[in-house]
Coordinates of C-alpha atoms in Angstrom, one line a residue:
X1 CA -28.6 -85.8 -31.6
X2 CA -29.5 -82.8 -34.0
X3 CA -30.9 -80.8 -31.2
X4 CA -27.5 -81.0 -29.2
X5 CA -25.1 -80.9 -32.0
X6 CA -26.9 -77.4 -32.6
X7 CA -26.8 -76.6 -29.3
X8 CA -23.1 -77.5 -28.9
X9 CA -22.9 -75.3 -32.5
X10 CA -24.7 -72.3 -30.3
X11 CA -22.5 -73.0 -28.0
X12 CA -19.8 -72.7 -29.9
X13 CA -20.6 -69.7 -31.4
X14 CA -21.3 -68.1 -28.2
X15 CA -18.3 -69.1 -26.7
X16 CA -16.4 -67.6 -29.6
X17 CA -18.3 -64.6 -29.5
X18 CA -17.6 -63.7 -26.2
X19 CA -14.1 -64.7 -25.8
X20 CA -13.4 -62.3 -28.9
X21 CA -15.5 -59.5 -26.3
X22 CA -12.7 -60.7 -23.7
X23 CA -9.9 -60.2 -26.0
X24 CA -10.5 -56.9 -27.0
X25 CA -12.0 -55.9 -23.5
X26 CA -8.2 -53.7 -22.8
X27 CA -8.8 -51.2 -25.9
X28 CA -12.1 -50.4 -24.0
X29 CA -12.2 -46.9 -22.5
X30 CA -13.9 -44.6 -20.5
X31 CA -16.2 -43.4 -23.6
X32 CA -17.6 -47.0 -24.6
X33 CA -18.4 -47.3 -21.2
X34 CA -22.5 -46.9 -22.5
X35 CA -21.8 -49.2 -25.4
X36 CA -20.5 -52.0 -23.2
X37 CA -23.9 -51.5 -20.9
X38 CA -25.8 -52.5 -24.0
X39 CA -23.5 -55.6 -24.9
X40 CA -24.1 -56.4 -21.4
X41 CA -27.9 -56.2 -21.5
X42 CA -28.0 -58.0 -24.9
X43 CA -25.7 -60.6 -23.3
X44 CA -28.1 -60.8 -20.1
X45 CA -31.3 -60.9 -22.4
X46 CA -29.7 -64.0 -24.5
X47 CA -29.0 -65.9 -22.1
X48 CA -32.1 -66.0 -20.4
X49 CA -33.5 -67.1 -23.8
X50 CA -31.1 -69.9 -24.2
X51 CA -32.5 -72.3 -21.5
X52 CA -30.5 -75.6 -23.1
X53 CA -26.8 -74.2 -22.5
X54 CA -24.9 -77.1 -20.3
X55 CA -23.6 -76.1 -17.0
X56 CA -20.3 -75.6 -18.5
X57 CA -21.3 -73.5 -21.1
X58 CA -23.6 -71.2 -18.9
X59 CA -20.0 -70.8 -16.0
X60 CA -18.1 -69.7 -18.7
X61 CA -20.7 -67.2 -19.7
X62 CA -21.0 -66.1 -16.4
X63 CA -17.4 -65.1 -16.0
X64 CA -16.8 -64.0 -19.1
X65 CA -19.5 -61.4 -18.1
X66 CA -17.8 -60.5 -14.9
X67 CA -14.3 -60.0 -16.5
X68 CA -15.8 -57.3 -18.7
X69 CA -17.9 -55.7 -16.5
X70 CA -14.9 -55.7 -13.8
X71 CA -12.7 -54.0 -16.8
X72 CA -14.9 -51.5 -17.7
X73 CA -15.1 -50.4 -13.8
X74 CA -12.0 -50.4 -14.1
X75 CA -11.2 -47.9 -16.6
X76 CA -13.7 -45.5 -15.8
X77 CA -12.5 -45.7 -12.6
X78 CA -8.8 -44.9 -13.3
X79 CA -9.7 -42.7 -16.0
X80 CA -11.7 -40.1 -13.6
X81 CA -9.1 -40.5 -11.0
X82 CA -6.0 -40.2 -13.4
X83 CA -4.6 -36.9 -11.8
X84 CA -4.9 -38.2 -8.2
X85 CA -2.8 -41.6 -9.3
X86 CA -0.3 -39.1 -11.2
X87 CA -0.4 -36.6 -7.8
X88 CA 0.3 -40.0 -6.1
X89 CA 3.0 -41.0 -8.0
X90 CA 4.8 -37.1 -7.4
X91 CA 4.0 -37.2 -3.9
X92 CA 6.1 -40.7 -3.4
X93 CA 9.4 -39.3 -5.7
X94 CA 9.6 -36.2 -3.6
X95 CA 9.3 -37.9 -0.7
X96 CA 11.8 -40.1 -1.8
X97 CA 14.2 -37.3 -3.1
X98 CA 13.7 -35.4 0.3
X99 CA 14.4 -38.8 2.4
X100 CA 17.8 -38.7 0.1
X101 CA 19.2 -35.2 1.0
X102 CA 17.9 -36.1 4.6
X103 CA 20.6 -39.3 4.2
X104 CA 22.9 -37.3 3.2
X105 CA 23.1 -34.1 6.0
X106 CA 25.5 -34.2 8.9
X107 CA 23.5 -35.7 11.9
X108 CA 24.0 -32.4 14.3
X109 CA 22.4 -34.5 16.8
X110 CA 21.3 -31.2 18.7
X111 CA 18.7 -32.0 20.9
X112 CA 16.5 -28.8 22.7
X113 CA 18.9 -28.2 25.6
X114 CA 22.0 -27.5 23.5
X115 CA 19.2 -25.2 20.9
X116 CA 18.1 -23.0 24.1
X117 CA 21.9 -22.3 25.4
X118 CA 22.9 -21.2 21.9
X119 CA 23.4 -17.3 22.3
X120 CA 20.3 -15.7 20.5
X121 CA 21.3 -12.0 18.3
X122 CA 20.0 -9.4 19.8
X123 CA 17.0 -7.8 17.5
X124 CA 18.9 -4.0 16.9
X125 CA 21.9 -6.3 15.7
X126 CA 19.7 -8.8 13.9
X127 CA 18.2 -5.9 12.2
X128 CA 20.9 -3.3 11.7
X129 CA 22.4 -0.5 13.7
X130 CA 22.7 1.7 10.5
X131 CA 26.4 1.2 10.5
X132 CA 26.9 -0.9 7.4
X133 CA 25.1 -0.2 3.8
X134 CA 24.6 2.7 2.2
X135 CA 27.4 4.8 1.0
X136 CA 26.1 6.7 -1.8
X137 CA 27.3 6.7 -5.3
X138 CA 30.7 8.7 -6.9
X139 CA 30.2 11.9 -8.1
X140 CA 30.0 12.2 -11.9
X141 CA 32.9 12.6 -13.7
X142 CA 31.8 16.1 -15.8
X143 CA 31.2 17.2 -12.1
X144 CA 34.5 16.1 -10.6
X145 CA 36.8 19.5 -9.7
X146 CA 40.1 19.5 -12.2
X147 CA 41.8 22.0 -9.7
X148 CA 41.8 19.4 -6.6
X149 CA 43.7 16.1 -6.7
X150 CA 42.0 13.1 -8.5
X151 CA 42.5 10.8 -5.4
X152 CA 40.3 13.1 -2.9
X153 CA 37.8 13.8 -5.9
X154 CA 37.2 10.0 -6.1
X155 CA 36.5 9.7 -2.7
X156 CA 33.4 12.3 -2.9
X157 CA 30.2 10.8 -3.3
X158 CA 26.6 12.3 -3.8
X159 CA 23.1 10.8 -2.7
X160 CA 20.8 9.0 -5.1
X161 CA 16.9 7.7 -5.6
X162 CA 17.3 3.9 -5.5
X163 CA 20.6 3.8 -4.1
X164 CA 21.6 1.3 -1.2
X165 CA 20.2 1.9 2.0
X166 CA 22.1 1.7 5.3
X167 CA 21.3 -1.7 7.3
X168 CA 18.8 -0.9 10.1
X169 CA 18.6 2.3 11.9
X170 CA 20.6 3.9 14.9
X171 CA 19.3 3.3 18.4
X172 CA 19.5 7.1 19.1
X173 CA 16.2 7.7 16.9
X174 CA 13.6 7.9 19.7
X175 CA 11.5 10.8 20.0
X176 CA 8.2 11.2 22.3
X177 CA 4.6 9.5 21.0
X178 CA 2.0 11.5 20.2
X179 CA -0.5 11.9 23.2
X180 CA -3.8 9.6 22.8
X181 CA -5.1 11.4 25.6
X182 CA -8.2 13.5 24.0
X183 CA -7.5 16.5 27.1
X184 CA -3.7 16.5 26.0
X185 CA -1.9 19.8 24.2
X186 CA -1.3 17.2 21.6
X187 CA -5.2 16.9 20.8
X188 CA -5.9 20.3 21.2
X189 CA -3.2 21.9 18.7
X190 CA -4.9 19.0 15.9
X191 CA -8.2 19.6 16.4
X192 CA -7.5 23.6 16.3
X193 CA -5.6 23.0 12.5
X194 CA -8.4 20.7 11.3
X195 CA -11.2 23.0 12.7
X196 CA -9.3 26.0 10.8
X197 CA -8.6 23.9 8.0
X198 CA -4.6 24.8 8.1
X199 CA -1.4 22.5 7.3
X200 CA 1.6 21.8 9.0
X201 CA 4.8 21.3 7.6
X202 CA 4.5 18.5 11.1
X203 CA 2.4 16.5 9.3
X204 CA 2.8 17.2 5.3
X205 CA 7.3 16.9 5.8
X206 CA 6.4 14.1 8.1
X207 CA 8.2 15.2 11.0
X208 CA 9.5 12.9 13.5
X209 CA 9.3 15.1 15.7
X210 CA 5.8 16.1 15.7
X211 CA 4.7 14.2 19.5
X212 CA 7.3 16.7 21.5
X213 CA 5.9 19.7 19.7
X214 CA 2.2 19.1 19.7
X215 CA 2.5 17.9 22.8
X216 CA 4.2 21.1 23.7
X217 CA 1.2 22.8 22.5
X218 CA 2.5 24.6 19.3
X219 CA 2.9 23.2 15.7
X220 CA 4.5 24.8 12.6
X221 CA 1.6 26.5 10.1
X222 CA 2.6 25.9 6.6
X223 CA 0.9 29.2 4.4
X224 CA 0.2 28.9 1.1
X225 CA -1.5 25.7 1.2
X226 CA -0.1 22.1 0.9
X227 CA 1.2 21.8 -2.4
X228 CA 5.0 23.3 -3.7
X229 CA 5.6 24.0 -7.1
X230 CA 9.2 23.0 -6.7
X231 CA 10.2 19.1 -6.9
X232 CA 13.2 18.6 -4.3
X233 CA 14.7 15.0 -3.7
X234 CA 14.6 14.6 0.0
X235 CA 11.1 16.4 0.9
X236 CA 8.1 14.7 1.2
X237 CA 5.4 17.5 0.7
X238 CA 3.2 17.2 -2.4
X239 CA 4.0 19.0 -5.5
X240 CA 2.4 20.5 -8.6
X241 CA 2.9 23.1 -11.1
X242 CA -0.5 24.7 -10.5
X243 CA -1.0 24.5 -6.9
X244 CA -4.2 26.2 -5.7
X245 CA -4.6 29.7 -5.0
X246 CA -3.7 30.7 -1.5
X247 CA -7.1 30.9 0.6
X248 CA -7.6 34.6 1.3
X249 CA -8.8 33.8 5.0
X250 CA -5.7 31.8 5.5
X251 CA -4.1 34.7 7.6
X252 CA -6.9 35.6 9.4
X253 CA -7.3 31.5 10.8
X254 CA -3.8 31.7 11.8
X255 CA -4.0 34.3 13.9
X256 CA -7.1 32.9 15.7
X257 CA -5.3 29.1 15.7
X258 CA -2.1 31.0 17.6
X259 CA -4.1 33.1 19.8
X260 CA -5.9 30.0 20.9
X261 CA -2.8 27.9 21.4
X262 CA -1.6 30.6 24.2
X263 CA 1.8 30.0 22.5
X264 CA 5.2 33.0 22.9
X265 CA 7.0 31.9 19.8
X266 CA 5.7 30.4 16.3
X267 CA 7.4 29.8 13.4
X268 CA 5.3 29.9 10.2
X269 CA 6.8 28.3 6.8
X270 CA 5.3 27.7 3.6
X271 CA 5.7 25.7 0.3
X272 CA 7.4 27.5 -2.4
X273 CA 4.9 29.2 -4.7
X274 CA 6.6 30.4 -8.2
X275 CA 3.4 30.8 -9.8
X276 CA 2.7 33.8 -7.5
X277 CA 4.0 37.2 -8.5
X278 CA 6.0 38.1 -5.5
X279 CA 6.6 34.6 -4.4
X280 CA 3.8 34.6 -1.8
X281 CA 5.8 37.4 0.0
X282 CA 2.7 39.8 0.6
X283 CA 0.5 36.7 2.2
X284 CA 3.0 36.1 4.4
X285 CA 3.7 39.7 5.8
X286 CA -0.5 39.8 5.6
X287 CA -0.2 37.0 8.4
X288 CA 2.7 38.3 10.5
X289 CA 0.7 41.8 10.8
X290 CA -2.0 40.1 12.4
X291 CA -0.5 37.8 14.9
X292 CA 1.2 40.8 16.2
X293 CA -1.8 42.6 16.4
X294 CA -3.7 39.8 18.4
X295 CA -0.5 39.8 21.1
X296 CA 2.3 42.4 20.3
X297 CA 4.5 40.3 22.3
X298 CA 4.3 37.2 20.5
X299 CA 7.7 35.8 18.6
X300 CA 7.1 35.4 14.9
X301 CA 10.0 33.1 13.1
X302 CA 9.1 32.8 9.5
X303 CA 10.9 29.7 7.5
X304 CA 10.6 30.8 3.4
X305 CA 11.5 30.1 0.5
X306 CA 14.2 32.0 -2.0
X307 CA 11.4 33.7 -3.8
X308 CA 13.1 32.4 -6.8
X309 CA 15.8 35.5 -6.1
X310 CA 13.6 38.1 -6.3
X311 CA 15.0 40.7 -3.8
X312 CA 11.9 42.6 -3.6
X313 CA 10.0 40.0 -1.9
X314 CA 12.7 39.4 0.7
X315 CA 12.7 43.3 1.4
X316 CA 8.3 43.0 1.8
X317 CA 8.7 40.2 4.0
X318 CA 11.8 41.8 6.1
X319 CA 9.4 45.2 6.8
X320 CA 6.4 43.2 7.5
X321 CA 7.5 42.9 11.7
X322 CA 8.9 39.6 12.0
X323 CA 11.7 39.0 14.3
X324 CA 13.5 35.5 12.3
X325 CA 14.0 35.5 8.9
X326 CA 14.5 31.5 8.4
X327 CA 15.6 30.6 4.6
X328 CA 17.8 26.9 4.7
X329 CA 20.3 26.1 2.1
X330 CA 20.0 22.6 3.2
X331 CA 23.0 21.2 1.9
X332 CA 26.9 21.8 1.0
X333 CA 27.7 23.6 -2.0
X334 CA 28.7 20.7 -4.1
X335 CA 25.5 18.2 -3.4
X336 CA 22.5 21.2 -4.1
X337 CA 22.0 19.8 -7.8
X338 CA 21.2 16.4 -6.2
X339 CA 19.6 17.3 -3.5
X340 CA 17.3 20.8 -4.4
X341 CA 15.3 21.5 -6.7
X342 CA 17.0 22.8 -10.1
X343 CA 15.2 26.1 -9.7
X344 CA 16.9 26.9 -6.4
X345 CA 20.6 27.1 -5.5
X346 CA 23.4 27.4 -2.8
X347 CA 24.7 31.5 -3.6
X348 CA 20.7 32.5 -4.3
X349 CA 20.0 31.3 -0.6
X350 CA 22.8 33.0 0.9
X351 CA 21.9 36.3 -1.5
X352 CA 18.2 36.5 0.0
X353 CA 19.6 35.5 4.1
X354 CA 22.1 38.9 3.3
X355 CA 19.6 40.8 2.0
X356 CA 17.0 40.4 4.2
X357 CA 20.1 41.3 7.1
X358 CA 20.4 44.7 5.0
X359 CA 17.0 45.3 5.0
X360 CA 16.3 44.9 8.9
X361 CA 19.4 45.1 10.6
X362 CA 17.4 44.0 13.8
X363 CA 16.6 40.6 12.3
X364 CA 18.0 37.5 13.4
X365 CA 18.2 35.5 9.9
X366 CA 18.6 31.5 10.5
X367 CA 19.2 28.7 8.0
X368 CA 19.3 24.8 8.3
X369 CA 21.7 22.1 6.9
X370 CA 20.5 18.4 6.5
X371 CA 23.7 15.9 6.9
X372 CA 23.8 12.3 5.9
X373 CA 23.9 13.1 2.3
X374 CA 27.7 12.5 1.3
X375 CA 29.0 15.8 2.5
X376 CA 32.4 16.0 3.7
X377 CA 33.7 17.2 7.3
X378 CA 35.4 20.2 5.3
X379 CA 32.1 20.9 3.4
X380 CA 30.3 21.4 6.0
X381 CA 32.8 23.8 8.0
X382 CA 33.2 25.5 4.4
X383 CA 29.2 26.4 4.5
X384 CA 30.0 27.6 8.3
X385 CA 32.2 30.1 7.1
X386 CA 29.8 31.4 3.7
X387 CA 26.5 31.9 5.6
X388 CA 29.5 33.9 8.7
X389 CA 31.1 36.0 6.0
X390 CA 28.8 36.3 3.4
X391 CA 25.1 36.7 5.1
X392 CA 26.0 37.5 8.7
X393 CA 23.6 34.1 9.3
X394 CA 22.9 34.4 13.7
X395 CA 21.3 31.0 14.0
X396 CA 22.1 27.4 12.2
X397 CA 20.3 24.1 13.0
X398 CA 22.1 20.4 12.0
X399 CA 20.1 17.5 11.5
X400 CA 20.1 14.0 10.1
X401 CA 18.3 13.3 6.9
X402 CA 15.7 10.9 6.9
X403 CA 13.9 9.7 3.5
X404 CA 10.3 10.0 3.4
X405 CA 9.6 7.2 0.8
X406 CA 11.4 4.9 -1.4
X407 CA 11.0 7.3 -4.3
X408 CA 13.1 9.8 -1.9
X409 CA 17.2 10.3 -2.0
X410 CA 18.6 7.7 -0.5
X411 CA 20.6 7.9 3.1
X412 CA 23.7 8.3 2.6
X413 CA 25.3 7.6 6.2
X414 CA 23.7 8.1 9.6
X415 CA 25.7 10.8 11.4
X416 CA 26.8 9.8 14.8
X417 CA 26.1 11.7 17.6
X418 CA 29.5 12.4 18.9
X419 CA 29.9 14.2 14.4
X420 CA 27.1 16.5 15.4
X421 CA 28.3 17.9 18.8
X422 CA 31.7 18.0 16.7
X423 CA 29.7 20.9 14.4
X424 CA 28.0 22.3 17.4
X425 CA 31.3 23.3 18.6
X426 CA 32.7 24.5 14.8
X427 CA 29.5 26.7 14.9
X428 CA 30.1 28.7 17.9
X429 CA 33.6 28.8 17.1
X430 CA 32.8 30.5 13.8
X431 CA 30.3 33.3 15.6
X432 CA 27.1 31.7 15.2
X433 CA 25.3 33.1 18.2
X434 CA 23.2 29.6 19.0
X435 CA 23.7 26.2 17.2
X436 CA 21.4 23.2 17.4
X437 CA 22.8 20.5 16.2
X438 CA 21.2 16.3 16.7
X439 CA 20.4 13.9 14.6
X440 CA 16.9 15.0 15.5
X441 CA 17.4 18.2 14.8
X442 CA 15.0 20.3 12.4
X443 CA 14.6 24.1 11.4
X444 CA 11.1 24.7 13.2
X445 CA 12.4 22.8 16.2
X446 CA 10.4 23.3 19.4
X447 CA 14.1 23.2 22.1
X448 CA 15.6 25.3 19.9
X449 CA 12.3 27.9 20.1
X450 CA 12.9 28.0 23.8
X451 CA 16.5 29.3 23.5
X452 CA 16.5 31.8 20.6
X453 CA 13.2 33.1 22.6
X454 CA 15.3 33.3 25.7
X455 CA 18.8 35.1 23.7
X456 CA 16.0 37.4 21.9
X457 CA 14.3 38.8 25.1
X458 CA 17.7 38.9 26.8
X459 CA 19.7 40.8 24.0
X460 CA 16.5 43.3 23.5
X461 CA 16.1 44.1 27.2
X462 CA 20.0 44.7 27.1
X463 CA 20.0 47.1 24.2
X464 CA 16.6 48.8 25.6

């Protein structure tokens, strides 16, 4: 009797022990996981020692056990996985947000038949044909002209780094792909540069047209070297105020490049060099000497800069045997402050294309105008009429304005064909004896080579 009344008292105790484990089992975490294990082996131990518990007892015991082991799984396990229930549980509301705007659409009921006969937009349309955008920005107002009315003043507008873009590009911009074919012209005239070590204002300006000349088998030597000293908007050639000196040889590999090409006419240009003395004037006539010593009859067009205004340089490159004196004011009168360089300017240009006129009467003196850049119809038939009646320019070239980079002026407008045969005509109107005008147009451009070499020899042979 005293043995199971203190067995039942055991009992008892137990019993409370572990139903006070049981009713404090949901405060248990993932850290008392390791203390749990002991209460658990303690548990385990005592009860093997305890031999006399009743049936009864020894059940409850037993599942009393299994809750809390069953618990603590439990919380370790949700513990560990807590983001995955979370990720769950935001996986089910979007689903269930996105099933709510799906409720809520218009059932098109389109099935792939009705998709397929849908018209598709043409890709040049889908892009942009270069006929919307852009537009340029008004002139400022300190720079608006008080002697003209306010309304056509307003309507001017100038280019800008940054500005808006026209949508797409015109389908009239092809030009010929640079021959792959290691026999072609195209190969030879690069491999002849990079074997001389000489630049091209093809590559360095980024010329589209580049494949028709190469592939012609002539290229446009830039003297000098590669880097101007001046910082236009639209050009794409490398600048610095301490370029280099000029490589000495530099004449002598031109020579040998030209004689190699086999070519009749070459046009030679050069970055603008004010850290030189005379502008780079001497190099240049240095280089002309040569190439008409190698082959007398060879065509020498030389495409420089102002030499920041300094006549005399004009006058050393005028003597120096050339036969055109290139020089491009590039733009109208009102846009050069945007446009060029602050060191350069529209009356300087047409100064040095005069004087080198004066100096060689026998010269045929050319110049270059870039359109797309907010000039005006009248503008450009105003700059007609100055390089006529002031310089006695022979030969001007018109062609559309393409930006190199994003940190380059920003196109204006794309200039329709049908606008550049419109100045072609102006041109020889005003006396210009040829004008090449295209919205691939550029000053060293091979077609127009062909011609002024053709109205050279003819004119010549006629005076002779």
């Amino acid at each position: 009797m005293i043995s199971d009344s203190s067995n039942h008292e055991k009992n008892g105790q137990q019993q409370q022990s572990y139903s006070s484990v049981n009713f404090k089992r949901k405060r248990i975490c993932c850290s008392c996981v390791g203390a749990l294990s002991l209460t658990l082996l303690f548990l385990s131990i005592t009860t093997r020692e305890v031999s006399s518990f009743t049936t009864t007892s020894s059940n409850n015991i037993h599942n009393n056990i299994k809750n809390i082991y069953h618990s603590t799984n439990l919380l370790s396990y949700n513990t560990k996985t807590k983001t995955k229930l979370f990720s769950a549980v935001k996986d089910d509301q979007v689903q269930e947000k996105e099933q709510q705007v799906k409720s809520k659409e218009p059932n098109t009921n389109k099935n792939d038949d009705d998709e397929k006969s849908e018209t598709k937009t043409p890709y040049v349309i889908a892009r942009g044909d270069g006929s919307t955008g852009g537009g340029g920005l008004p002139m400022p107002k300190q720079m608006k002209n008080k002697d003209k009315p306010a309304e056509a003043e307003d309507e001017l507008v100038r280019p800008k780094v940054g500005a808006e873009m026209p949508e797409g590009r015109p389908s009239w911009f092809h030009v010929p792909a640079p021959s792959i074919d290691p026999k072609s012209r195209y190969t030879k005239v690069k491999d002849s540069l990079k074997d001389l070590n000489l630049a091209t204002v093809c590559e360095e300006a980024q010329c589209p047209n580049i494949g028709e000349c190469w592939n012609g088998g002539t290229g446009t030597i830039m003297l000098l070297g590669d880097t101007c000293t001046r910082g236009c908007m639209f050009c794409a050639v490398k600048t610095d105020a301490k370029p280099p000196p000029p490589d000495p040889f530099e004449p002598f590999k031109t020579a040998e490049a030209v004689a190699e090409w086999g070519v009749d006419y070459i046009v030679l240009t050069s970055v603008d060099r004010d850290d030189i003395e005379d502008g780079g004037a001497s190099h240049f006539g240095h280089t002309v000497e040569l190439l008409k010593m190698k082959k007398p009859s060879l065509l020498v067009e030389c495409l420089v800069s102002d030499f920041a205004g300094q006549l005399s340089s004009v006058e050393t490159l005028a003597k120096s045997g050339l036969d055109v004196y290139a020089h491009n004011v590039e733009t109208v009168e009102r846009l050069q402050p945007f446009v060029r360089d602050p060191r350069a300017n529209y009356m300087q240009s047409i100064n040095s294309l005069k004087h080198a006129k004066q100096t060689n009467p026998n010269l045929y003196t050319k110049t270059s105008v870039m359109l797309g850049l907010g000039e005006t119809d009248e503008e450009v038939i105003q700059t007609m009429k100055d390089l006529r009646e002031m310089a006695d320019v022979d030969v001007i070239t018109f062609g559309q304005y393409l930006r190199p980079t994003e940190q380059h002026l920003s196109v204006v407008e794309y200039v329709t064909p049908e606008k550049f045969q419109f100045f072609q005509k102006k041109g020889e109107e005003l006396g210009f004896k040829y004008v090449a005008s295209g919205p691939l147009v550029r000053s060293s451009y091979k077609a127009g080579e062909f011609y002024i070499k053709h109205m050279i020899d003819t004119e010549r042979k006629a005076a002779a």
